[in-house]
mmCIF file of C-alpha atoms in Angstrom:
data_model
loop_
_atom_site.group_PDB
_atom_site.id
_atom_site.type_symbol
_atom_site.label_atom_id
_atom_site.label_comp_id
_atom_site.label_asym_id
_atom_site.label_seq_id
_atom_site.Cartn_x
_atom_site.Cartn_y
_atom_site.Cartn_z
ATOM 1 C CA UNK A 1 -12.407 8.490 7.923
ATOM 2 C CA UNK A 2 -15.504 8.137 4.917
ATOM 3 C CA UNK A 3 -18.093 5.295 5.470
ATOM 4 C CA UNK A 4 -16.963 1.894 4.161
ATOM 5 C CA UNK A 5 -19.579 0.240 1.742
ATOM 6 C CA UNK A 6 -19.593 -3.737 2.822
ATOM 7 C CA UNK A 7 -21.046 -6.808 1.794
ATOM 8 C CA UNK A 8 -21.778 -8.771 4.709
ATOM 9 C CA UNK A 9 -20.995 -12.486 4.652
ATOM 10 C CA UNK A 10 -21.427 -14.423 7.332
ATOM 11 C CA UNK A 11 -17.239 -15.228 7.010
ATOM 12 C CA UNK A 12 -16.633 -11.361 7.087
ATOM 13 C CA UNK A 13 -19.307 -10.953 10.065
ATOM 14 C CA UNK A 14 -17.156 -13.813 11.806
ATOM 15 C CA UNK A 15 -13.701 -11.894 11.003
ATOM 16 C CA UNK A 16 -15.018 -8.878 12.233
ATOM 17 C CA UNK A 17 -16.061 -10.263 15.546
ATOM 18 C CA UNK A 18 -12.865 -11.786 16.318
ATOM 19 C CA UNK A 19 -11.519 -8.129 15.942
ATOM 20 C CA UNK A 20 -13.292 -7.270 17.944
ATOM 21 C CA UNK A 21 -12.326 -9.843 20.355
ATOM 22 C CA UNK A 22 -9.084 -7.962 21.486
ATOM 23 C CA UNK A 23 -7.304 -11.086 20.540
ATOM 24 C CA UNK A 24 -4.094 -11.652 18.136
ATOM 25 C CA UNK A 25 -5.127 -13.448 14.788
ATOM 26 C CA UNK A 26 -3.437 -13.676 11.440
ATOM 27 C CA UNK A 27 -6.370 -11.983 8.638
ATOM 28 C CA UNK A 28 -5.566 -13.548 5.283
ATOM 29 C CA UNK A 29 -7.482 -14.130 2.012
ATOM 30 C CA UNK A 30 -6.760 -13.871 -1.958
ATOM 31 C CA UNK A 31 -6.181 -10.400 -3.370
ATOM 32 C CA UNK A 32 -10.078 -8.447 -3.877
ATOM 33 C CA UNK A 33 -11.566 -10.644 -0.700
ATOM 34 C CA UNK A 34 -12.116 -7.255 1.162
ATOM 35 C CA UNK A 35 -9.324 -7.538 4.262
ATOM 36 C CA UNK A 36 -8.576 -3.623 3.681
ATOM 37 C CA UNK A 37 -12.595 -2.906 3.965
ATOM 38 C CA UNK A 38 -12.907 -5.186 6.871
ATOM 39 C CA UNK A 39 -10.340 -2.998 8.376
ATOM 40 C CA UNK A 40 -11.937 -0.180 7.586
ATOM 41 C CA UNK A 41 -15.358 -1.105 8.882
ATOM 42 C CA UNK A 42 -13.527 -2.454 12.269
ATOM 43 C CA UNK A 43 -11.540 1.016 12.649
ATOM 44 C CA UNK A 44 -15.581 2.663 12.459
ATOM 45 C CA UNK A 45 -17.027 0.558 15.162
ATOM 46 C CA UNK A 46 -14.338 0.224 17.347
ATOM 47 C CA UNK A 47 -14.104 1.954 20.794
ATOM 48 C CA UNK A 48 -10.354 1.061 21.113
ATOM 49 C CA UNK A 49 -7.157 3.012 20.673
ATOM 50 C CA UNK A 50 -6.430 1.787 17.552
ATOM 51 C CA UNK A 51 -3.783 2.308 14.541
ATOM 52 C CA UNK A 52 -2.868 0.865 11.295
ATOM 53 C CA UNK A 53 0.718 0.011 10.076
ATOM 54 C CA UNK A 54 2.030 -1.242 6.743
ATOM 55 C CA UNK A 55 5.530 -1.673 5.572
ATOM 56 C CA UNK A 56 5.149 0.304 2.133
ATOM 57 C CA UNK A 57 3.604 4.438 2.216
ATOM 58 C CA UNK A 58 1.274 3.495 -0.689
ATOM 59 C CA UNK A 59 -0.301 0.515 1.850
ATOM 60 C CA UNK A 60 -0.571 2.787 4.707
ATOM 61 C CA UNK A 61 -2.498 5.554 3.108
ATOM 62 C CA UNK A 62 -4.606 2.984 1.634
ATOM 63 C CA UNK A 63 -5.571 1.711 4.654
ATOM 64 C CA UNK A 64 -5.178 5.527 6.458
ATOM 65 C CA UNK A 65 -2.561 4.220 8.445
ATOM 66 C CA UNK A 66 1.390 4.916 8.985
ATOM 67 C CA UNK A 67 4.437 3.462 7.979
ATOM 68 C CA UNK A 68 6.118 0.834 10.266
ATOM 69 C CA UNK A 69 9.308 2.900 10.045
ATOM 70 C CA UNK A 70 7.403 6.015 11.052
ATOM 71 C CA UNK A 71 5.473 4.814 13.599
ATOM 72 C CA UNK A 72 8.234 3.304 15.475
ATOM 73 C CA UNK A 73 11.033 5.667 14.562
ATOM 74 C CA UNK A 74 13.109 3.063 12.677
ATOM 75 C CA UNK A 75 15.751 4.185 10.118
ATOM 76 C CA UNK A 76 16.690 2.184 7.073
ATOM 77 C CA UNK A 77 18.944 -0.991 8.670
ATOM 78 C CA UNK A 78 17.670 -0.764 12.414
ATOM 79 C CA UNK A 79 18.890 -3.827 14.131
ATOM 80 C CA UNK A 80 17.269 -5.803 17.026
ATOM 81 C CA UNK A 81 20.121 -4.975 19.164
ATOM 82 C CA UNK A 82 19.669 -1.212 18.448
ATOM 83 C CA UNK A 83 15.827 -1.408 19.590
ATOM 84 C CA UNK A 84 16.395 -3.249 22.527
ATOM 85 C CA UNK A 85 19.209 -0.801 23.715
ATOM 86 C CA UNK A 86 19.056 2.605 25.600
ATOM 87 C CA UNK A 87 19.216 4.418 22.880
ATOM 88 C CA UNK A 88 16.134 3.665 20.767
ATOM 89 C CA UNK A 89 13.168 5.679 21.574
ATOM 90 C CA UNK A 90 10.285 5.541 19.315
ATOM 91 C CA UNK A 91 10.227 9.480 19.495
ATOM 92 C CA UNK A 92 6.953 11.463 18.816
ATOM 93 C CA UNK A 93 4.925 8.190 18.791
ATOM 94 C CA UNK A 94 5.873 6.991 22.059
ATOM 95 C CA UNK A 95 2.926 8.335 23.942
ATOM 96 C CA UNK A 96 0.582 6.847 21.615
ATOM 97 C CA UNK A 97 1.999 3.545 21.829
ATOM 98 C CA UNK A 98 1.669 3.919 25.672
ATOM 99 C CA UNK A 99 -1.886 4.266 25.077
ATOM 100 C CA UNK A 100 -2.158 1.638 21.976
ATOM 101 C CA UNK A 101 -4.795 -1.058 22.525
ATOM 102 C CA UNK A 102 -5.009 -2.650 19.185
ATOM 103 C CA UNK A 103 -2.497 -2.625 16.264
ATOM 104 C CA UNK A 104 -3.155 -3.655 12.626
ATOM 105 C CA UNK A 105 -0.204 -4.620 10.456
ATOM 106 C CA UNK A 106 -1.785 -4.524 7.036
ATOM 107 C CA UNK A 107 0.438 -6.450 3.674
ATOM 108 C CA UNK A 108 2.063 -8.526 6.414
ATOM 109 C CA UNK A 109 3.543 -10.273 3.416
ATOM 110 C CA UNK A 110 5.805 -7.648 2.917
ATOM 111 C CA UNK A 111 7.156 -7.456 6.355
ATOM 112 C CA UNK A 112 10.489 -8.811 6.649
ATOM 113 C CA UNK A 113 11.526 -11.334 9.707
ATOM 114 C CA UNK A 114 13.698 -8.722 11.072
ATOM 115 C CA UNK A 115 11.571 -5.770 11.168
ATOM 116 C CA UNK A 116 8.791 -7.882 12.673
ATOM 117 C CA UNK A 117 11.801 -8.923 15.716
ATOM 118 C CA UNK A 118 12.020 -4.581 15.651
ATOM 119 C CA UNK A 119 8.297 -3.987 16.243
ATOM 120 C CA UNK A 120 7.820 -6.595 18.372
ATOM 121 C CA UNK A 121 10.897 -5.630 20.521
ATOM 122 C CA UNK A 122 9.520 -1.808 20.416
ATOM 123 C CA UNK A 123 6.105 -2.672 21.470
ATOM 124 C CA UNK A 124 7.550 -5.033 24.612
ATOM 125 C CA UNK A 125 9.595 -1.997 25.984
ATOM 126 C CA UNK A 126 6.815 0.996 24.675
ATOM 127 C CA UNK A 127 3.703 -0.382 24.924
ATOM 128 C CA UNK A 128 1.402 -0.083 27.400
ATOM 129 C CA UNK A 129 2.448 -3.235 29.748
ATOM 130 C CA UNK A 130 6.449 -2.817 29.471
ATOM 131 C CA UNK A 131 7.725 -6.375 29.810
ATOM 132 C CA UNK A 132 4.465 -8.351 28.528
ATOM 133 C CA UNK A 133 4.158 -9.893 25.088
ATOM 134 C CA UNK A 134 3.611 -7.182 22.434
ATOM 135 C CA UNK A 135 3.343 -4.783 25.437
ATOM 136 C CA UNK A 136 -0.046 -6.118 26.065
ATOM 137 C CA UNK A 137 -1.451 -4.476 22.952
ATOM 138 C CA UNK A 138 -3.618 -6.923 20.548
ATOM 139 C CA UNK A 139 -1.899 -7.343 17.358
ATOM 140 C CA UNK A 140 -3.239 -8.042 14.113
ATOM 141 C CA UNK A 141 -1.683 -9.560 10.896
ATOM 142 C CA UNK A 142 -3.292 -8.599 7.412
ATOM 143 C CA UNK A 143 -2.329 -10.143 4.257
ATOM 144 C CA UNK A 144 -1.775 -12.898 1.732
ATOM 145 C CA UNK A 145 1.482 -15.038 1.768
ATOM 146 C CA UNK A 146 1.118 -15.954 -1.684
ATOM 147 C CA UNK A 147 1.553 -12.047 -2.800
ATOM 148 C CA UNK A 148 4.832 -10.297 -3.116
ATOM 149 C CA UNK A 149 7.342 -11.503 -0.537
ATOM 150 C CA UNK A 150 9.755 -8.788 1.317
ATOM 151 C CA UNK A 151 12.500 -7.228 -0.257
ATOM 152 C CA UNK A 152 15.737 -8.415 0.797
ATOM 153 C CA UNK A 153 18.483 -7.031 -0.783
ATOM 154 C CA UNK A 154 21.678 -8.440 -2.400
ATOM 155 C CA UNK A 155 24.057 -7.007 0.085
ATOM 156 C CA UNK A 156 22.068 -8.554 3.071
ATOM 157 C CA UNK A 157 20.949 -11.711 1.538
ATOM 158 C CA UNK A 158 24.051 -13.583 2.910
ATOM 159 C CA UNK A 159 23.443 -12.197 6.285
ATOM 160 C CA UNK A 160 20.013 -12.967 6.651
ATOM 161 C CA UNK A 161 20.436 -16.525 5.404
ATOM 162 C CA UNK A 162 22.189 -17.225 8.483
ATOM 163 C CA UNK A 163 20.085 -15.437 11.019
ATOM 164 C CA UNK A 164 16.377 -16.437 9.477
ATOM 165 C CA UNK A 165 14.997 -19.683 7.779
ATOM 166 C CA UNK A 166 13.035 -16.903 4.958
ATOM 167 C CA UNK A 167 12.704 -13.307 4.857
ATOM 168 C CA UNK A 168 8.625 -13.671 5.861
ATOM 169 C CA UNK A 169 7.533 -12.262 9.142
ATOM 170 C CA UNK A 170 6.408 -15.926 10.539
ATOM 171 C CA UNK A 171 10.408 -16.864 10.315
ATOM 172 C CA UNK A 172 10.974 -13.937 12.975
ATOM 173 C CA UNK A 173 12.230 -15.333 16.146
ATOM 174 C CA UNK A 174 9.438 -13.368 18.227
ATOM 175 C CA UNK A 175 6.963 -14.951 15.952
ATOM 176 C CA UNK A 176 5.001 -17.758 17.376
ATOM 177 C CA UNK A 177 2.574 -19.327 14.709
ATOM 178 C CA UNK A 178 -0.080 -20.329 18.152
ATOM 179 C CA UNK A 179 -0.201 -16.922 18.938
ATOM 180 C CA UNK A 180 -2.095 -16.056 16.075
ATOM 181 C CA UNK A 181 -5.013 -18.121 14.592
ATOM 182 C CA UNK A 182 -5.863 -17.835 11.167
ATOM 183 C CA UNK A 183 -8.942 -16.035 9.559
ATOM 184 C CA UNK A 184 -9.253 -16.286 5.866
ATOM 185 C CA UNK A 185 -11.688 -14.453 3.717
ATOM 186 C CA UNK A 186 -12.556 -16.631 0.652
ATOM 187 C CA UNK A 187 -15.334 -14.644 -1.377
ATOM 188 C CA UNK A 188 -13.480 -12.361 -4.036
ATOM 189 C CA UNK A 189 -15.416 -9.288 -4.512
ATOM 190 C CA UNK A 190 -13.057 -7.267 -6.888
ATOM 191 C CA UNK A 191 -13.387 -9.598 -9.656
ATOM 192 C CA UNK A 192 -16.985 -10.476 -8.851
ATOM 193 C CA UNK A 193 -19.259 -11.585 -11.942
ATOM 194 C CA UNK A 194 -15.818 -12.933 -14.039
ATOM 195 C CA UNK A 195 -15.362 -16.545 -12.652
ATOM 196 C CA UNK A 196 -13.220 -17.416 -15.533
ATOM 197 C CA UNK A 197 -10.957 -14.668 -14.357
ATOM 198 C CA UNK A 198 -11.552 -15.209 -10.585
ATOM 199 C CA UNK A 199 -10.513 -19.179 -11.338
ATOM 200 C CA UNK A 200 -7.371 -18.204 -13.467
ATOM 201 C CA UNK A 201 -6.324 -15.713 -10.839
ATOM 202 C CA UNK A 202 -6.417 -18.466 -7.900
ATOM 203 C CA UNK A 203 -4.892 -21.034 -9.832
ATOM 204 C CA UNK A 204 -1.881 -18.481 -10.482
ATOM 205 C CA UNK A 205 -1.655 -18.128 -7.066
ATOM 206 C CA UNK A 206 -1.726 -21.416 -5.507
ATOM 207 C CA UNK A 207 0.747 -23.032 -8.463
ATOM 208 C CA UNK A 208 -2.322 -25.111 -9.814
ATOM 209 C CA UNK A 209 -2.744 -24.256 -13.557
ATOM 210 C CA UNK A 210 -4.076 -26.597 -15.597
ATOM 211 C CA UNK A 211 -2.709 -26.989 -19.506
ATOM 212 C CA UNK A 212 -5.831 -25.436 -20.024
ATOM 213 C CA UNK A 213 -5.355 -22.539 -18.044
ATOM 214 C CA UNK A 214 -1.656 -21.948 -19.179
ATOM 215 C CA UNK A 215 -2.784 -22.487 -22.679
ATOM 216 C CA UNK A 216 -5.222 -19.771 -22.245
ATOM 217 C CA UNK A 217 -2.751 -17.071 -20.612
ATOM 218 C CA UNK A 218 -0.395 -18.040 -23.431
ATOM 219 C CA UNK A 219 -2.500 -16.808 -25.871
ATOM 220 C CA UNK A 220 -2.394 -13.220 -24.481
ATOM 221 C CA UNK A 221 1.492 -13.363 -25.242
ATOM 222 C CA UNK A 222 2.599 -11.521 -28.056
ATOM 223 C CA UNK A 223 6.294 -11.365 -28.281
ATOM 224 C CA UNK A 224 8.182 -8.395 -29.017
ATOM 225 C CA UNK A 225 4.944 -6.007 -29.072
ATOM 226 C CA UNK A 226 5.233 -2.422 -28.435
ATOM 227 C CA UNK A 227 1.666 -0.753 -27.167
ATOM 228 C CA UNK A 228 0.604 2.162 -29.345
ATOM 229 C CA UNK A 229 1.332 5.476 -28.106
ATOM 230 C CA UNK A 230 -2.596 6.565 -27.841
ATOM 231 C CA UNK A 231 -3.990 3.138 -26.352
ATOM 232 C CA UNK A 232 -3.560 2.759 -22.272
ATOM 233 C CA UNK A 233 -0.986 -0.051 -21.550
ATOM 234 C CA UNK A 234 0.370 -0.138 -18.568
ATOM 235 C CA UNK A 235 3.761 -1.996 -17.784
ATOM 236 C CA UNK A 236 4.858 -3.734 -14.372
ATOM 237 C CA UNK A 237 8.401 -3.877 -13.889
ATOM 238 C CA UNK A 238 10.673 -5.692 -11.119
ATOM 239 C CA UNK A 239 12.618 -2.341 -10.141
ATOM 240 C CA UNK A 240 11.903 1.855 -9.777
ATOM 241 C CA UNK A 241 15.140 2.241 -12.329
ATOM 242 C CA UNK A 242 13.104 0.279 -15.240
ATOM 243 C CA UNK A 243 9.834 1.697 -14.559
ATOM 244 C CA UNK A 244 11.041 5.283 -14.455
ATOM 245 C CA UNK A 245 13.135 4.866 -17.505
ATOM 246 C CA UNK A 246 10.247 3.707 -19.351
ATOM 247 C CA UNK A 247 8.273 6.373 -18.131
ATOM 248 C CA UNK A 248 10.928 9.016 -19.150
ATOM 249 C CA UNK A 249 11.167 7.244 -22.419
ATOM 250 C CA UNK A 250 7.694 7.549 -23.493
ATOM 251 C CA UNK A 251 7.421 11.155 -22.112
ATOM 252 C CA UNK A 252 10.243 12.221 -24.584
ATOM 253 C CA UNK A 253 8.379 10.553 -27.135
ATOM 254 C CA UNK A 254 5.120 13.415 -26.790
ATOM 255 C CA UNK A 255 5.882 16.314 -29.057
ATOM 256 C CA UNK A 256 4.311 18.653 -26.664
ATOM 257 C CA UNK A 257 5.533 21.567 -23.853
ATOM 258 C CA UNK A 258 7.290 19.974 -20.581
ATOM 259 C CA UNK A 259 5.109 20.981 -17.744
ATOM 260 C CA UNK A 260 6.775 21.087 -14.354
ATOM 261 C CA UNK A 261 5.099 21.437 -10.665
ATOM 262 C CA UNK A 262 6.855 21.430 -7.548
ATOM 263 C CA UNK A 263 5.556 20.468 -4.558
ATOM 264 C CA UNK A 264 4.863 22.896 -1.672
ATOM 265 C CA UNK A 265 5.612 21.408 1.954
ATOM 266 C CA UNK A 266 4.738 22.994 5.456
ATOM 267 C CA UNK A 267 5.494 21.843 8.513
ATOM 268 C CA UNK A 268 7.066 18.163 9.881
ATOM 269 C CA UNK A 269 6.606 15.570 7.178
ATOM 270 C CA UNK A 270 9.400 13.411 8.678
ATOM 271 C CA UNK A 271 8.930 9.577 7.690
ATOM 272 C CA UNK A 272 6.144 10.665 5.271
ATOM 273 C CA UNK A 273 5.871 8.807 2.004
ATOM 274 C CA UNK A 274 4.483 11.175 -0.552
ATOM 275 C CA UNK A 275 2.725 9.405 -3.101
ATOM 276 C CA UNK A 276 3.443 11.861 -5.778
ATOM 277 C CA UNK A 277 6.563 13.140 -7.001
ATOM 278 C CA UNK A 278 8.292 16.346 -5.342
ATOM 279 C CA UNK A 279 9.038 17.823 -8.823
ATOM 280 C CA UNK A 280 6.223 15.859 -11.298
ATOM 281 C CA UNK A 281 7.136 16.590 -14.893
ATOM 282 C CA UNK A 282 4.370 15.889 -18.118
ATOM 283 C CA UNK A 283 3.036 16.385 -21.153
ATOM 284 C CA UNK A 284 0.226 17.072 -22.778
ATOM 285 C CA UNK A 285 -0.675 13.365 -23.996
ATOM 286 C CA UNK A 286 0.943 11.827 -20.985
ATOM 287 C CA UNK A 287 -0.625 8.680 -19.432
ATOM 288 C CA UNK A 288 -0.676 9.125 -15.615
ATOM 289 C CA UNK A 289 -2.395 7.288 -12.625
ATOM 290 C CA UNK A 290 -4.596 9.296 -9.905
ATOM 291 C CA UNK A 291 -3.222 9.279 -6.644
ATOM 292 C CA UNK A 292 -6.616 10.180 -4.785
ATOM 293 C CA UNK A 293 -9.900 9.313 -4.717
ATOM 294 C CA UNK A 294 -12.012 12.207 -5.869
ATOM 295 C CA UNK A 295 -14.812 13.687 -3.734
ATOM 296 C CA UNK A 296 -17.349 13.959 -6.913
ATOM 297 C CA UNK A 297 -16.348 9.888 -7.532
ATOM 298 C CA UNK A 298 -14.665 10.650 -11.153
ATOM 299 C CA UNK A 299 -12.009 8.701 -10.599
ATOM 300 C CA UNK A 300 -10.256 6.505 -7.814
ATOM 301 C CA UNK A 301 -6.626 6.186 -6.760
ATOM 302 C CA UNK A 302 -5.267 4.081 -9.357
ATOM 303 C CA UNK A 303 -7.749 5.173 -12.194
ATOM 304 C CA UNK A 304 -5.530 5.704 -15.448
ATOM 305 C CA UNK A 305 -6.018 8.748 -17.292
ATOM 306 C CA UNK A 306 -4.545 11.372 -20.482
ATOM 307 C CA UNK A 307 -3.215 14.785 -19.802
ATOM 308 C CA UNK A 308 -5.256 16.692 -22.717
ATOM 309 C CA UNK A 309 -4.542 20.296 -21.823
ATOM 310 C CA UNK A 310 -2.726 21.946 -19.099
ATOM 311 C CA UNK A 311 -2.953 25.796 -18.339
ATOM 312 C CA UNK A 312 -1.436 27.690 -15.157
ATOM 313 C CA UNK A 313 -2.996 30.512 -12.911
ATOM 314 C CA UNK A 314 -1.817 32.113 -9.640
ATOM 315 C CA UNK A 315 -2.855 29.245 -7.778
ATOM 316 C CA UNK A 316 -0.991 26.753 -9.917
ATOM 317 C CA UNK A 317 -1.158 24.497 -12.750
ATOM 318 C CA UNK A 318 -4.922 23.263 -13.895
ATOM 319 C CA UNK A 319 -4.620 20.099 -15.676
ATOM 320 C CA UNK A 320 -7.674 18.696 -17.976
ATOM 321 C CA UNK A 321 -7.218 15.033 -17.964
ATOM 322 C CA UNK A 322 -9.374 12.720 -20.365
ATOM 323 C CA UNK A 323 -11.016 9.814 -18.241
ATOM 324 C CA UNK A 324 -11.972 5.907 -19.005
ATOM 325 C CA UNK A 325 -15.509 6.652 -19.139
ATOM 326 C CA UNK A 326 -14.477 9.495 -22.249
ATOM 327 C CA UNK A 327 -15.179 12.274 -19.822
ATOM 328 C CA UNK A 328 -13.015 15.284 -18.818
ATOM 329 C CA UNK A 329 -12.071 16.668 -15.631
ATOM 330 C CA UNK A 330 -10.261 19.754 -14.291
ATOM 331 C CA UNK A 331 -7.238 18.817 -12.174
ATOM 332 C CA UNK A 332 -6.140 20.717 -9.456
ATOM 333 C CA UNK A 333 -3.483 20.141 -6.459
ATOM 334 C CA UNK A 334 -4.005 18.051 -3.684
ATOM 335 C CA UNK A 335 -3.212 18.521 -0.127
ATOM 336 C CA UNK A 336 -1.486 15.790 1.678
ATOM 337 C CA UNK A 337 -2.407 16.131 5.336
ATOM 338 C CA UNK A 338 0.620 14.662 7.580
ATOM 339 C CA UNK A 339 -0.747 13.462 10.724
ATOM 340 C CA UNK A 340 0.598 12.196 14.071
ATOM 341 C CA UNK A 341 -1.412 10.090 15.970
ATOM 342 C CA UNK A 342 -2.592 11.690 19.625
ATOM 343 C CA UNK A 343 -4.445 9.956 22.464
ATOM 344 C CA UNK A 344 -7.001 12.351 23.621
ATOM 345 C CA UNK A 345 -10.131 11.590 25.640
ATOM 346 C CA UNK A 346 -9.717 8.080 25.952
ATOM 347 C CA UNK A 347 -9.394 7.451 21.851
ATOM 348 C CA UNK A 348 -6.748 7.980 19.097
ATOM 349 C CA UNK A 349 -7.036 11.579 17.202
ATOM 350 C CA UNK A 350 -4.664 12.511 14.085
ATOM 351 C CA UNK A 351 -3.094 15.866 14.375
ATOM 352 C CA UNK A 352 -2.054 17.521 11.331
ATOM 353 C CA UNK A 353 1.686 18.496 11.779
ATOM 354 C CA UNK A 354 2.648 19.075 7.785
ATOM 355 C CA UNK A 355 1.234 19.250 4.531
ATOM 356 C CA UNK A 356 2.482 18.261 1.019
ATOM 357 C CA UNK A 357 0.950 19.965 -2.071
ATOM 358 C CA UNK A 358 1.081 18.500 -5.576
ATOM 359 C CA UNK A 359 -1.023 17.691 -8.357
ATOM 360 C CA UNK A 360 -2.586 14.036 -7.637
ATOM 361 C CA UNK A 361 -0.995 12.117 -10.456
ATOM 362 C CA UNK A 362 2.025 10.427 -11.379
ATOM 363 C CA UNK A 363 3.084 9.045 -14.830
ATOM 364 C CA UNK A 364 1.762 5.753 -15.309
ATOM 365 C CA UNK A 365 3.467 4.065 -18.836
ATOM 366 C CA UNK A 366 5.083 1.831 -16.117
ATOM 367 C CA UNK A 367 5.194 1.228 -12.032
ATOM 368 C CA UNK A 368 6.798 -1.392 -10.230
ATOM 369 C CA UNK A 369 4.859 -4.638 -9.069
ATOM 370 C CA UNK A 370 5.330 -3.929 -5.163
ATOM 371 C CA UNK A 371 4.155 -0.262 -5.781
ATOM 372 C CA UNK A 372 1.193 -2.178 -7.299
ATOM 373 C CA UNK A 373 0.532 -4.345 -4.396
ATOM 374 C CA UNK A 374 -2.474 -2.968 -2.334
ATOM 375 C CA UNK A 375 -4.021 -0.384 -4.975
ATOM 376 C CA UNK A 376 -7.242 -0.449 -5.924
ATOM 377 C CA UNK A 377 -8.403 -2.515 -9.262
ATOM 378 C CA UNK A 378 -7.541 -0.327 -12.470
ATOM 379 C CA UNK A 379 -10.909 -0.775 -14.159
ATOM 380 C CA UNK A 380 -9.312 1.724 -16.398
ATOM 381 C CA UNK A 381 -6.571 -0.047 -17.710
ATOM 382 C CA UNK A 382 -7.278 -3.221 -19.155
ATOM 383 C CA UNK A 383 -4.202 -3.798 -21.387
ATOM 384 C CA UNK A 384 -1.198 -4.844 -19.047
ATOM 385 C CA UNK A 385 2.434 -5.850 -19.951
ATOM 386 C CA UNK A 386 4.730 -7.875 -17.682
ATOM 387 C CA UNK A 387 8.549 -6.480 -18.623
ATOM 388 C CA UNK A 388 11.437 -7.394 -16.936
ATOM 389 C CA UNK A 389 10.116 -10.361 -14.809
ATOM 390 C CA UNK A 390 12.887 -13.123 -15.863
#
């Protein structure tokens, strides 16, 4: 794990101390207050056997963790009753859960109540102290409840509403508010220096928009606007279908040869949610989003770039992309190592069990709001459209 640059404040220091205390807590704060940075700092410092899990693959990768479903061996539709039954077993992660001391759940706002109940039951059965609360481990919840809520599909909604007061984790039958004292980070670092933007974002977040703020936002609305092809506009949509359709439509508009890159998969990647497409199709001129942090610091995960030239070698595609700085970088395939936690010499180590190799970008004229959750700030894309939000 790379060393994490931090700006130490009193509240950051206090939150870090509470994490090290071994007690449960709910860490919250607005976007950009350093919640993910705090997690990374804790993991770099702690001697405790600790893991991070998140409800989505992209959120898990951002904190070098695992999805909740992969960690616990849950499948889509796993129920509390199934987790309580003799049929349930967490599989390859059982030994790690048995030795685990701290589990951090990132992006907790997207954790459904039933999923929280399932993970609590799994910890109670397979944690270091079976039968004890959370299996005897420290459980840390991290997230902003003003951000994206959990997804409950229409066919599930009627049943869900009869079992839970809300889809959020705090409505889970196994959740007790008194067990999770709230620690809130308040200093916004991500937009530091732009007080007007910070004020607007906070007003939207807590529903306290003034008429002046509403006017400032409404002035940015351009009804019927179609972005020029030569400008970097990012459309946020509500569904993968809408985002995929827009990306396909924009790709078809480009008068250039179509390139196809097939991912190379080795070993066991069961439960791994790759950021890149298994079959990536793109053209010169395509708007793409980088999916890695470049070791040479030319781009970060979330940078918007433009494909300007593509060549093929024996090793695969070499793609020239134009970055926001105006510079050009050559991009080749990236190897994502699929790992499994193993307990060794008193610490948790991550053993490589497979790999996923693909060009580290995806088409990005449009992405879903949920996929944008938890991603780094996109300084490279200053033009934003919201599609299909009504």
